[in-house]
Amino acid sequence: MEDKVKSFEEVAGALELPSNERALYTEAVLQYAESFLTSLPEQKAYQNKEDTSDLTIPEEGRPADRFLSVNEPGHLPGLNPASGGHLGYIPGGGLYAAALGDFLAAVTNRYATVYYVSPDAVRIENTLVRWMCSLVGYSEKSFGYLSPGGSQANLSAIVAARDAKGINSKNVTKSVIYYTSQAHHCIDKAIRIAGLSEGIQRVVPVNENFQMDVVALKKIMEDDLGKGLLPWLIVASAGTTDVGAIDPLNEIAVLAQKHHVWLHVDAAYGGFFLLTETGKQKLSAVSLADSVVMDPHKGLFLPYGTGALLIKNKENLFRSFHYKANYMQDAEDPGDITSPAEISPELSRHFRGLRLWTALQIHGLKPFRAALEEKLLLAQYFYKEIRKLGFETGPAPELSIVTYRYVPQKLKNNKAAVNSFNQSLLKTVLEDGRIFISSTSLQGNFWLRLAVLSFRTHLNHIKLLLNLLREKVATANLDVEVKE
Ligand SMILES: *Cc1c(COP(=O)(O)O)cnc(C)c1O
């Protein structure tokens, strides 16, 4: 028996790399990262090519000079989210400082879940949550947790709201949720996962700026109450994904309070603009919400995997997510502490707070504020300049998203041709690859969409895109596109 154990011990011992080998592998990783970062300004934002990574899983480990089986740095296929030319979806970038925090989180492997075993990690995460709570203007009664992203945070918010409002299998068919067509699709996902699909979902009309029409909301809610239905949740957006619209939160909050309805604000994209002067003015009413979601992996430029749910009254998270287990009996929180495990769906989890903590310690808040102010101005600049080029635009940018499309005079009465003209415009920008933009569909029309949020995006990227679009429009062959 002992011999057998020893023989396995010998082989398994390879899992603890000795110091000299550690250095070799670490060096290989650092070299890859350095080569990636130094060539980043020349890298494409989008490369339409095959993935050539070697994906075999070996039985015997690979030496330091061959273990990185991924593509060469700078030649990764698909979207390059680290690039400043990433102006599609919602960018962020991925701060190196945060990667250093991640490295330490993984090496030390602190259990950032329960105060009893990792008071340091829990205190760091809770400090970050408290900071975010004060950013949105919440009181000491509020709290929250760092989630893997906005979708999971929105799901937890809806679960907490469901339980706080007593929605269950007996009353769900009479229960009503209000949101607009502009709400992120993770809200629909959350409604389904939370077992609320059998309830009623009202899609509230929007105004010409794609904000919730509060007069319509009031009328629909009153009609529903008159019918004996049970309005219980309004999901508003503070920065919609499509156009960056901020719903009129003050007016919505008045209605929510009057009818005892939970107000959830999805600020996954827009929330961290609260660090700017403009954002403070536009987003101050977020403090009226019962719960708020914001994504550090968007507005704080962190690598993917960090969102946050903040809740006005901590008890509402505790009610939905607190469980006891025999094997956890030693892990009770002291009175003034709440561990993430008590108020969130996860147990064992990445110490994701350390990446944010490290980034904030290395940089301080000042450059974050400046970067976010810069993004707001870049969107304004693009909006002004693209109109000068003769493009149609959607609403003036509330935050950092602009929708736009070109309507050639010759095609103007042919909706399908205009749509396909703009589709081909998108395609040619992506073929160039230096800038990545995306598109959306608004009221049945195809629109190009610019979203500025990477910390690496600067005026030169916006000017490059404007030049590309000018060129493509000037050289486009309109005859091909007309389908009568
Ligand atoms: C990105 C986004 C989400 C989803 O967040 P993930 O972090 O991608 O899961 C939800 N709502 C809005 C408004 C978003 O922009």
Short mmCIF file of C-alpha atoms and ligand atoms in Angstrom, two decimals:
data_model
loop_
_atom_site.label_atom_id
_atom_site.label_comp_id
_atom_site.label_asym_id
_atom_site.label_seq_id
_atom_site.Cartn_x
_atom_site.Cartn_y
_atom_site.Cartn_z
CA MET A 1 0.00 0.00 0.00
CA GLU A 2 2.64 2.52 1.01
CA ASP A 3 4.75 1.68 -2.04
CA LYS A 4 1.79 2.17 -4.30
CA VAL A 5 0.98 5.53 -2.71
CA LYS A 6 4.60 6.58 -3.10
CA SER A 7 4.68 5.65 -6.77
CA PHE A 8 1.62 7.78 -7.48
CA GLU A 9 3.06 10.57 -5.34
CA GLU A 10 6.11 10.63 -7.53
CA VAL A 11 4.18 11.07 -10.75
CA ALA A 12 1.63 13.47 -9.23
CA GLY A 13 4.49 15.55 -7.87
CA ALA A 14 4.91 16.98 -11.37
CA LEU A 15 1.88 19.19 -10.63
CA GLU A 16 4.06 21.30 -8.35
CA LEU A 17 6.46 22.93 -10.77
CA PRO A 18 9.92 23.46 -9.25
CA SER A 19 11.12 27.04 -9.09
CA ASN A 20 13.35 26.86 -12.19
CA GLU A 21 10.60 25.36 -14.36
CA ARG A 22 8.10 27.85 -12.99
CA ALA A 23 10.39 30.58 -14.21
CA LEU A 24 10.56 29.05 -17.71
CA TYR A 25 6.80 28.75 -18.14
CA THR A 26 6.20 32.16 -16.59
CA GLU A 27 8.76 33.66 -18.95
CA ALA A 28 7.02 32.06 -21.94
CA VAL A 29 3.68 33.50 -20.82
CA LEU A 30 5.15 36.94 -20.20
CA GLN A 31 6.84 36.92 -23.59
CA TYR A 32 3.57 36.04 -25.27
CA ALA A 33 1.75 38.80 -23.36
CA GLU A 34 4.47 41.36 -24.15
CA SER A 35 4.53 40.44 -27.79
CA PHE A 36 0.74 40.66 -27.88
CA LEU A 37 0.65 44.07 -26.22
CA THR A 38 3.50 45.68 -28.13
CA SER A 39 2.04 44.63 -31.49
CA LEU A 40 -1.51 45.56 -30.44
CA PRO A 41 -1.59 48.99 -32.16
CA GLU A 42 -0.82 47.27 -35.49
CA GLN A 43 -3.12 44.32 -34.92
CA LYS A 44 -6.44 44.12 -36.66
CA ALA A 45 -9.62 44.57 -34.66
CA TYR A 46 -11.17 41.78 -36.66
CA GLN A 47 -9.70 38.89 -38.64
CA ASN A 48 -11.91 36.66 -40.66
CA LYS A 49 -9.76 33.52 -40.76
CA GLU A 50 -9.53 29.98 -39.52
CA ASP A 51 -8.48 29.10 -35.99
CA THR A 52 -5.29 27.06 -36.31
CA SER A 53 -4.64 26.33 -32.62
CA ASP A 54 -3.39 22.85 -31.81
CA LEU A 55 -6.15 21.50 -29.59
CA THR A 56 -4.80 18.07 -28.67
CA ILE A 57 -4.65 17.22 -24.98
CA PRO A 58 -1.36 15.43 -24.28
CA GLU A 59 -0.82 12.58 -21.80
CA GLU A 60 2.70 13.82 -21.14
CA GLY A 61 3.24 17.52 -20.42
CA ARG A 62 4.88 19.82 -22.95
CA PRO A 63 8.10 21.75 -22.40
CA ALA A 64 8.08 25.51 -21.84
CA ASP A 65 8.98 26.38 -25.42
CA ARG A 66 6.06 24.38 -26.86
CA PHE A 67 3.21 24.39 -24.36
CA LEU A 68 1.50 27.51 -25.73
CA SER A 69 -0.47 25.83 -28.47
CA VAL A 70 -2.56 28.91 -29.22
CA ASN A 71 -2.12 31.13 -32.29
CA GLU A 72 0.81 33.54 -32.47
CA PRO A 73 0.12 36.74 -30.55
CA GLY A 74 -1.43 39.27 -32.89
CA HIS A 75 -2.84 36.61 -35.20
CA LEU A 76 -5.88 35.45 -33.28
CA PRO A 77 -8.90 34.92 -35.49
CA GLY A 78 -12.23 36.67 -35.01
CA LEU A 79 -12.84 39.79 -32.96
CA ASN A 80 -9.91 41.28 -31.06
CA PRO A 81 -11.61 42.76 -27.97
CA ALA A 82 -8.29 44.11 -26.66
CA SER A 83 -7.94 46.38 -29.70
CA GLY A 84 -8.76 50.07 -29.54
CA GLY A 85 -10.37 49.51 -32.95
CA HIS A 86 -13.10 47.42 -31.30
CA LEU A 87 -16.12 49.69 -31.71
CA GLY A 88 -18.86 47.05 -31.85
CA TYR A 89 -21.07 45.39 -29.23
CA ILE A 90 -19.93 46.86 -25.88
CA PRO A 91 -16.12 46.99 -25.70
CA GLY A 92 -14.01 47.26 -22.54
CA GLY A 93 -10.46 46.37 -23.45
CA GLY A 94 -9.01 44.29 -20.60
CA LEU A 95 -6.59 46.13 -18.32
CA TYR A 96 -3.16 44.57 -17.80
CA ALA A 97 -3.24 45.67 -14.15
CA ALA A 98 -6.32 43.51 -13.71
CA ALA A 99 -4.52 40.53 -15.27
CA LEU A 100 -1.83 40.89 -12.60
CA GLY A 101 -4.53 40.74 -9.94
CA ASP A 102 -5.99 37.64 -11.61
CA PHE A 103 -2.60 35.98 -11.60
CA LEU A 104 -2.23 36.51 -7.87
CA ALA A 105 -5.81 35.43 -7.25
CA ALA A 106 -5.14 32.17 -9.06
CA VAL A 107 -1.73 31.53 -7.44
CA THR A 108 -2.92 32.17 -3.88
CA ASN A 109 -6.36 30.71 -4.64
CA ARG A 110 -8.10 32.53 -1.79
CA TYR A 111 -11.64 31.33 -1.17
CA ALA A 112 -13.40 34.63 -1.85
CA THR A 113 -16.72 33.23 -0.78
CA VAL A 114 -16.78 32.91 2.98
CA TYR A 115 -15.33 35.34 5.52
CA TYR A 116 -14.44 32.57 7.97
CA VAL A 117 -11.82 31.10 5.64
CA SER A 118 -10.77 34.20 3.65
CA PRO A 119 -11.44 37.35 5.63
CA ASP A 120 -8.95 39.25 3.46
CA ALA A 121 -10.60 38.36 0.16
CA VAL A 122 -14.12 38.96 1.46
CA ARG A 123 -13.14 42.32 2.93
CA ILE A 124 -11.61 43.42 -0.40
CA GLU A 125 -14.70 42.38 -2.36
CA ASN A 126 -17.05 43.96 0.15
CA THR A 127 -15.06 47.19 0.07
CA LEU A 128 -15.45 47.29 -3.72
CA VAL A 129 -19.18 46.60 -3.44
CA ARG A 130 -19.56 49.36 -0.83
CA TRP A 131 -17.70 51.75 -3.14
CA MET A 132 -20.09 50.91 -6.00
CA CYS A 133 -23.09 51.31 -3.71
CA SER A 134 -21.94 54.81 -2.80
CA LEU A 135 -21.29 55.54 -6.48
CA VAL A 136 -24.96 54.87 -7.28
CA GLY A 137 -26.07 56.84 -4.20
CA TYR A 138 -27.26 53.93 -2.08
CA SER A 139 -27.36 54.04 1.73
CA GLU A 140 -25.62 51.74 4.25
CA LYS A 141 -28.59 49.34 4.05
CA SER A 142 -27.60 48.44 0.51
CA PHE A 143 -25.19 45.76 -0.57
CA GLY A 144 -24.38 43.45 -3.44
CA TYR A 145 -21.79 41.15 -4.91
CA LEU A 146 -19.40 40.79 -7.81
CA SER A 147 -20.91 38.47 -10.39
CA PRO A 148 -19.42 36.74 -13.44
CA GLY A 149 -21.18 39.32 -15.64
CA GLY A 150 -24.26 41.42 -16.25
CA SER A 151 -26.48 38.55 -17.35
CA GLN A 152 -26.05 36.61 -14.13
CA ALA A 153 -26.41 39.78 -12.06
CA ASN A 154 -29.69 40.64 -13.82
CA LEU A 155 -30.90 37.09 -13.17
CA SER A 156 -30.12 37.37 -9.46
CA ALA A 157 -31.87 40.75 -9.29
CA ILE A 158 -35.01 39.29 -10.83
CA VAL A 159 -34.92 36.30 -8.47
CA ALA A 160 -34.53 38.62 -5.46
CA ALA A 161 -37.37 40.83 -6.71
CA ARG A 162 -39.58 37.78 -7.33
CA ASP A 163 -39.10 36.54 -3.78
CA ALA A 164 -39.48 40.00 -2.24
CA LYS A 165 -42.78 40.48 -4.07
CA GLY A 166 -44.03 36.97 -3.26
CA ILE A 167 -44.43 35.82 -6.86
CA ASN A 168 -44.89 32.04 -6.89
CA SER A 169 -46.60 29.24 -8.77
CA LYS A 170 -50.01 30.29 -7.39
CA ASN A 171 -50.00 33.88 -8.59
CA VAL A 172 -47.48 33.89 -11.43
CA THR A 173 -50.09 33.84 -14.21
CA LYS A 174 -51.51 37.13 -12.91
CA SER A 175 -48.11 38.73 -12.35
CA VAL A 176 -46.93 41.45 -14.73
CA ILE A 177 -43.43 42.64 -15.67
CA TYR A 178 -42.86 45.89 -17.63
CA TYR A 179 -39.94 46.63 -19.92
CA THR A 180 -39.28 47.92 -23.41
CA SER A 181 -38.17 46.31 -26.65
CA GLN A 182 -34.78 47.89 -25.90
CA ALA A 183 -34.14 45.86 -22.73
CA HIS A 184 -31.16 43.51 -23.06
CA HIS A 185 -32.14 39.97 -24.09
CA CYS A 186 -30.65 38.60 -20.86
CA ILE A 187 -33.78 39.96 -19.15
CA ASP A 188 -35.94 37.56 -21.17
CA LYS A 189 -33.49 34.80 -20.38
CA ALA A 190 -33.66 35.65 -16.68
CA ILE A 191 -37.47 35.70 -16.72
CA ARG A 192 -37.43 32.21 -18.16
CA ILE A 193 -34.74 30.82 -15.83
CA ALA A 194 -36.49 32.35 -12.81
CA GLY A 195 -39.64 30.39 -13.69
CA LEU A 196 -41.63 33.49 -14.63
CA SER A 197 -42.43 32.73 -18.28
CA GLU A 198 -46.03 31.95 -17.41
CA GLY A 199 -46.46 35.47 -16.11
CA ILE A 200 -47.42 38.45 -18.25
CA GLN A 201 -44.71 40.54 -19.88
CA ARG A 202 -45.73 43.97 -21.15
CA VAL A 203 -43.51 45.55 -23.78
CA VAL A 204 -43.93 49.26 -23.03
CA PRO A 205 -43.67 51.56 -26.08
CA VAL A 206 -40.62 53.80 -26.48
CA ASN A 207 -40.35 57.41 -27.64
CA GLU A 208 -38.32 58.59 -30.65
CA ASN A 209 -35.15 58.34 -28.55
CA PHE A 210 -35.89 54.73 -27.61
CA GLN A 211 -36.62 55.62 -23.98
CA MET A 212 -39.52 54.08 -22.11
CA ASP A 213 -42.71 56.07 -22.68
CA VAL A 214 -43.82 56.76 -19.11
CA VAL A 215 -47.29 57.97 -20.08
CA ALA A 216 -47.84 54.64 -21.80
CA LEU A 217 -46.36 52.75 -18.84
CA LYS A 218 -48.75 54.52 -16.44
CA LYS A 219 -51.74 53.70 -18.58
CA ILE A 220 -50.80 50.04 -19.07
CA MET A 221 -50.14 49.59 -15.35
CA GLU A 222 -53.43 51.19 -14.38
CA ASP A 223 -55.29 49.03 -16.90
CA ASP A 224 -53.61 45.96 -15.47
CA LEU A 225 -54.52 46.93 -11.90
CA GLY A 226 -58.09 47.53 -13.05
CA LYS A 227 -58.17 43.99 -14.43
CA GLY A 228 -57.08 42.58 -11.08
CA LEU A 229 -53.61 41.71 -12.32
CA LEU A 230 -50.47 41.94 -10.21
CA PRO A 231 -47.84 44.40 -11.48
CA TRP A 232 -44.63 43.66 -9.57
CA LEU A 233 -41.54 44.50 -11.62
CA ILE A 234 -40.33 47.26 -13.94
CA VAL A 235 -37.01 46.69 -15.69
CA ALA A 236 -35.55 49.99 -16.87
CA SER A 237 -32.27 50.52 -18.70
CA ALA A 238 -29.58 53.09 -17.93
CA GLY A 239 -27.80 52.84 -21.19
CA THR A 240 -29.52 50.45 -23.59
CA THR A 241 -27.28 48.19 -25.62
CA ASP A 242 -28.70 49.27 -28.98
CA VAL A 243 -28.48 53.06 -28.74
CA GLY A 244 -27.37 53.85 -25.18
CA ALA A 245 -30.75 55.32 -24.20
CA ILE A 246 -31.42 56.06 -20.54
CA ASP A 247 -35.02 55.46 -19.53
CA PRO A 248 -36.67 58.34 -17.58
CA LEU A 249 -35.82 56.84 -14.20
CA ASN A 250 -37.27 59.62 -12.02
CA GLU A 251 -40.75 59.33 -13.51
CA ILE A 252 -40.61 55.53 -13.60
CA ALA A 253 -39.58 55.45 -9.93
CA VAL A 254 -42.61 57.55 -8.97
CA LEU A 255 -44.92 55.02 -10.63
CA ALA A 256 -43.04 52.08 -9.12
CA GLN A 257 -43.33 53.52 -5.62
CA LYS A 258 -46.99 54.41 -6.03
CA HIS A 259 -47.91 50.86 -7.06
CA HIS A 260 -45.38 49.04 -4.82
CA VAL A 261 -43.58 47.65 -7.82
CA TRP A 262 -39.90 46.68 -7.76
CA LEU A 263 -37.76 48.91 -9.98
CA HIS A 264 -34.72 47.20 -11.42
CA VAL A 265 -32.25 49.25 -13.45
CA ASP A 266 -29.96 47.48 -15.88
CA ALA A 267 -26.92 49.76 -16.02
CA ALA A 268 -24.53 47.00 -17.14
CA TYR A 269 -23.28 49.24 -19.92
CA GLY A 270 -23.91 52.74 -18.59
CA GLY A 271 -23.38 52.45 -14.84
CA PHE A 272 -19.74 53.46 -14.55
CA PHE A 273 -20.33 56.72 -16.42
CA LEU A 274 -21.32 57.80 -12.91
CA LEU A 275 -17.60 58.46 -12.53
CA THR A 276 -17.96 61.39 -14.97
CA GLU A 277 -19.61 64.79 -14.53
CA THR A 278 -21.98 64.25 -17.47
CA GLY A 279 -22.80 60.75 -16.29
CA LYS A 280 -23.58 61.95 -12.77
CA GLN A 281 -26.18 64.33 -14.13
CA LYS A 282 -27.75 61.79 -16.44
CA LEU A 283 -27.69 58.81 -14.10
CA SER A 284 -28.29 60.21 -10.62
CA ALA A 285 -31.82 58.74 -10.51
CA VAL A 286 -30.32 55.24 -10.56
CA SER A 287 -30.28 55.65 -6.78
CA LEU A 288 -34.09 55.32 -6.81
CA ALA A 289 -33.95 51.74 -8.08
CA ASP A 290 -34.45 48.74 -5.81
CA SER A 291 -31.61 47.01 -7.63
CA VAL A 292 -28.94 47.98 -10.14
CA VAL A 293 -26.59 45.99 -12.36
CA MET A 294 -23.30 47.40 -13.60
CA ASP A 295 -20.43 45.66 -15.39
CA PRO A 296 -16.82 46.42 -14.44
CA HIS A 297 -15.81 44.37 -17.50
CA LYS A 298 -17.44 47.10 -19.59
CA GLY A 299 -17.21 50.53 -17.94
CA LEU A 300 -14.09 49.82 -15.87
CA PHE A 301 -12.30 48.09 -18.77
CA LEU A 302 -11.64 44.86 -16.86
CA PRO A 303 -11.11 41.55 -18.63
CA TYR A 304 -14.34 39.58 -19.08
CA GLY A 305 -15.85 37.91 -16.05
CA THR A 306 -16.79 40.74 -13.71
CA GLY A 307 -20.25 42.20 -13.26
CA ALA A 308 -21.95 43.53 -10.17
CA LEU A 309 -25.40 43.45 -8.62
CA LEU A 310 -26.24 46.15 -6.10
CA ILE A 311 -29.42 46.04 -4.09
CA LYS A 312 -31.00 48.85 -2.09
CA ASN A 313 -31.94 46.60 0.82
CA LYS A 314 -29.48 43.81 1.54
CA GLU A 315 -32.17 41.67 3.21
CA ASN A 316 -33.71 41.05 -0.19
CA LEU A 317 -30.60 39.29 -1.46
CA PHE A 318 -30.18 37.39 1.78
CA ARG A 319 -33.74 36.06 1.56
CA SER A 320 -33.18 34.57 -1.88
CA PHE A 321 -29.64 33.26 -1.60
CA HIS A 322 -28.89 32.37 2.02
CA TYR A 323 -28.65 28.64 2.74
CA LYS A 324 -27.21 26.54 5.54
CA ALA A 325 -25.37 23.22 5.25
CA ASN A 326 -23.86 20.90 7.85
CA TYR A 327 -20.44 20.97 6.24
CA MET A 328 -20.53 24.78 6.40
CA GLN A 329 -21.41 24.99 10.08
CA ASP A 330 -18.08 26.60 11.05
CA ALA A 331 -18.42 29.28 8.43
CA GLU A 332 -21.03 31.58 10.03
CA ASP A 333 -20.39 35.26 9.34
CA PRO A 334 -19.66 37.56 12.29
CA GLY A 335 -22.42 40.13 12.82
CA ASP A 336 -21.10 43.01 10.74
CA ILE A 337 -19.91 40.93 7.78
CA THR A 338 -21.83 39.43 4.87
CA SER A 339 -19.97 36.89 2.76
CA PRO A 340 -20.70 36.66 -0.98
CA ALA A 341 -21.95 33.08 -0.47
CA GLU A 342 -24.83 34.41 1.65
CA ILE A 343 -26.20 36.75 -0.99
CA SER A 344 -25.35 35.21 -4.37
CA PRO A 345 -25.88 32.00 -6.35
CA GLU A 346 -22.22 30.93 -6.31
CA LEU A 347 -20.22 29.09 -3.67
CA SER A 348 -16.63 28.32 -4.70
CA ARG A 349 -15.76 31.18 -6.98
CA HIS A 350 -12.92 33.11 -8.52
CA PHE A 351 -11.54 35.89 -6.33
CA ARG A 352 -12.68 38.31 -9.02
CA GLY A 353 -12.46 41.29 -6.71
CA LEU A 354 -8.68 41.16 -6.78
CA ARG A 355 -8.50 42.09 -10.46
CA LEU A 356 -10.57 45.19 -9.84
CA TRP A 357 -8.76 45.97 -6.60
CA THR A 358 -5.36 45.69 -8.27
CA ALA A 359 -6.40 47.89 -11.19
CA LEU A 360 -7.78 50.57 -8.84
CA GLN A 361 -4.65 50.44 -6.66
CA ILE A 362 -2.25 50.69 -9.59
CA HIS A 363 -4.10 53.44 -11.49
CA GLY A 364 -6.28 55.26 -8.95
CA LEU A 365 -9.66 56.56 -10.11
CA LYS A 366 -8.44 59.59 -12.03
CA PRO A 367 -7.53 57.94 -15.37
CA PHE A 368 -10.79 55.94 -15.29
CA ARG A 369 -12.80 59.15 -15.02
CA ALA A 370 -10.78 60.72 -17.84
CA ALA A 371 -11.15 57.66 -20.08
CA LEU A 372 -14.92 57.65 -19.60
CA GLU A 373 -15.19 61.42 -20.28
CA GLU A 374 -13.11 60.81 -23.41
CA LYS A 375 -15.50 58.07 -24.61
CA LEU A 376 -18.51 60.36 -24.22
CA LEU A 377 -16.80 63.04 -26.29
CA LEU A 378 -15.63 60.58 -28.95
CA ALA A 379 -19.22 59.48 -29.50
CA GLN A 380 -20.34 63.13 -29.81
CA TYR A 381 -17.52 63.77 -32.25
CA PHE A 382 -18.41 60.76 -34.39
CA TYR A 383 -22.09 61.73 -34.37
CA LYS A 384 -21.27 65.21 -35.65
CA GLU A 385 -18.77 64.08 -38.27
CA ILE A 386 -20.77 61.18 -39.68
CA ARG A 387 -23.70 63.53 -40.29
CA LYS A 388 -21.34 65.82 -42.19
CA LEU A 389 -20.58 62.82 -44.43
CA GLY A 390 -24.26 62.65 -45.29
CA PHE A 391 -25.18 59.69 -43.12
CA GLU A 392 -28.51 59.42 -41.34
CA THR A 393 -28.20 59.00 -37.60
CA GLY A 394 -30.29 57.58 -34.79
CA PRO A 395 -30.71 59.61 -31.59
CA ALA A 396 -27.90 61.95 -30.52
CA PRO A 397 -25.68 59.89 -28.21
CA GLU A 398 -26.86 59.97 -24.60
CA LEU A 399 -23.69 58.06 -23.65
CA SER A 400 -21.17 56.50 -26.06
CA ILE A 401 -23.24 54.67 -28.70
CA VAL A 402 -24.20 56.05 -32.13
CA THR A 403 -26.42 54.39 -34.75
CA TYR A 404 -26.05 55.52 -38.35
CA ARG A 405 -26.72 54.45 -41.93
CA TYR A 406 -26.21 55.75 -45.40
CA VAL A 407 -29.19 56.28 -47.65
CA PRO A 408 -28.01 56.78 -51.24
CA GLN A 409 -30.24 59.26 -53.06
CA LYS A 410 -30.75 56.74 -55.84
CA LEU A 411 -32.06 54.04 -53.51
CA LYS A 412 -34.02 56.15 -51.10
CA ASN A 413 -37.42 54.69 -51.96
CA ASN A 414 -36.23 51.12 -51.79
CA LYS A 415 -36.01 50.06 -48.15
CA ALA A 416 -34.56 46.63 -48.91
CA ALA A 417 -31.85 48.13 -51.11
CA VAL A 418 -30.90 50.68 -48.44
CA ASN A 419 -30.63 47.89 -45.89
CA SER A 420 -28.48 45.77 -48.15
CA PHE A 421 -26.31 48.79 -49.05
CA ASN A 422 -25.54 49.27 -45.36
CA GLN A 423 -24.98 45.54 -44.89
CA SER A 424 -22.35 45.63 -47.60
CA LEU A 425 -20.83 48.74 -46.01
CA LEU A 426 -20.45 46.78 -42.77
CA LYS A 427 -18.93 43.88 -44.66
CA THR A 428 -16.30 46.03 -46.34
CA VAL A 429 -15.31 47.67 -43.02
CA LEU A 430 -14.87 44.19 -41.51
CA GLU A 431 -12.88 43.00 -44.52
CA ASP A 432 -10.46 45.85 -43.89
CA GLY A 433 -10.39 44.70 -40.27
CA ARG A 434 -8.62 47.64 -38.64
CA ILE A 435 -11.90 48.72 -37.09
CA PHE A 436 -14.67 46.44 -35.88
CA ILE A 437 -18.20 47.82 -35.95
CA SER A 438 -21.50 46.02 -35.51
CA SER A 439 -25.07 46.57 -36.60
CA THR A 440 -28.55 46.46 -35.21
CA SER A 441 -32.08 46.50 -36.37
CA LEU A 442 -34.26 49.45 -35.38
CA GLN A 443 -37.90 49.61 -36.46
CA GLY A 444 -37.26 47.10 -39.19
CA ASN A 445 -34.27 48.94 -40.67
CA PHE A 446 -30.64 47.90 -40.74
CA TRP A 447 -28.42 50.36 -38.85
CA LEU A 448 -24.69 50.45 -38.35
CA ARG A 449 -23.73 50.84 -34.74
CA LEU A 450 -20.71 52.39 -33.03
CA ALA A 451 -20.03 51.69 -29.36
CA VAL A 452 -17.04 53.44 -27.81
CA LEU A 453 -15.95 52.01 -24.48
CA SER A 454 -12.48 50.50 -24.74
CA PHE A 455 -9.88 52.40 -22.75
CA ARG A 456 -7.65 51.96 -25.81
CA THR A 457 -10.01 53.76 -28.21
CA HIS A 458 -8.90 57.28 -29.04
CA LEU A 459 -9.59 60.02 -31.58
CA ASN A 460 -7.34 58.33 -34.18
CA HIS A 461 -9.60 55.24 -34.25
CA ILE A 462 -12.70 57.35 -34.75
CA LYS A 463 -11.02 59.30 -37.54
CA LEU A 464 -9.89 56.07 -39.19
CA LEU A 465 -13.46 54.74 -39.17
CA LEU A 466 -14.81 58.00 -40.60
CA ASN A 467 -12.23 57.83 -43.40
CA LEU A 468 -13.05 54.21 -44.12
CA LEU A 469 -16.75 54.97 -44.34
CA ARG A 470 -16.19 58.02 -46.53
CA GLU A 471 -14.07 55.96 -48.92
CA LYS A 472 -16.46 53.02 -49.03
CA VAL A 473 -19.46 55.21 -49.70
CA ALA A 474 -17.64 57.15 -52.43
CA THR A 475 -16.55 54.01 -54.25
CA ALA A 476 -19.68 51.90 -53.72
CA ASN A 477 -21.34 50.57 -56.81
CA LEU A 478 -24.99 51.46 -56.34
CA ASP A 479 -26.28 49.73 -59.46
CA VAL A 480 -25.62 46.27 -58.10
CA GLU A 481 -27.63 46.96 -54.99
CA VAL A 482 -30.94 48.03 -56.53
CA LYS A 483 -33.44 45.22 -56.32
CA GLU A 484 -36.72 46.56 -57.71
C1 LIG B 1 -23.77 43.71 -21.79
C2 LIG B 1 -25.10 43.94 -21.24
C3 LIG B 1 -25.76 42.95 -20.50
C4 LIG B 1 -25.20 41.56 -20.36
O1 LIG B 1 -24.06 41.57 -19.58
P1 LIG B 1 -22.93 40.43 -19.72
O2 LIG B 1 -21.88 40.94 -18.81
O3 LIG B 1 -22.54 40.40 -21.16
O4 LIG B 1 -23.53 39.16 -19.26
C5 LIG B 1 -26.96 43.27 -19.92
N1 LIG B 1 -27.51 44.48 -20.08
C6 LIG B 1 -26.91 45.46 -20.79
C7 LIG B 1 -27.60 46.78 -20.92
C8 LIG B 1 -25.70 45.21 -21.40
O5 LIG B 1 -25.12 46.17 -22.13
#
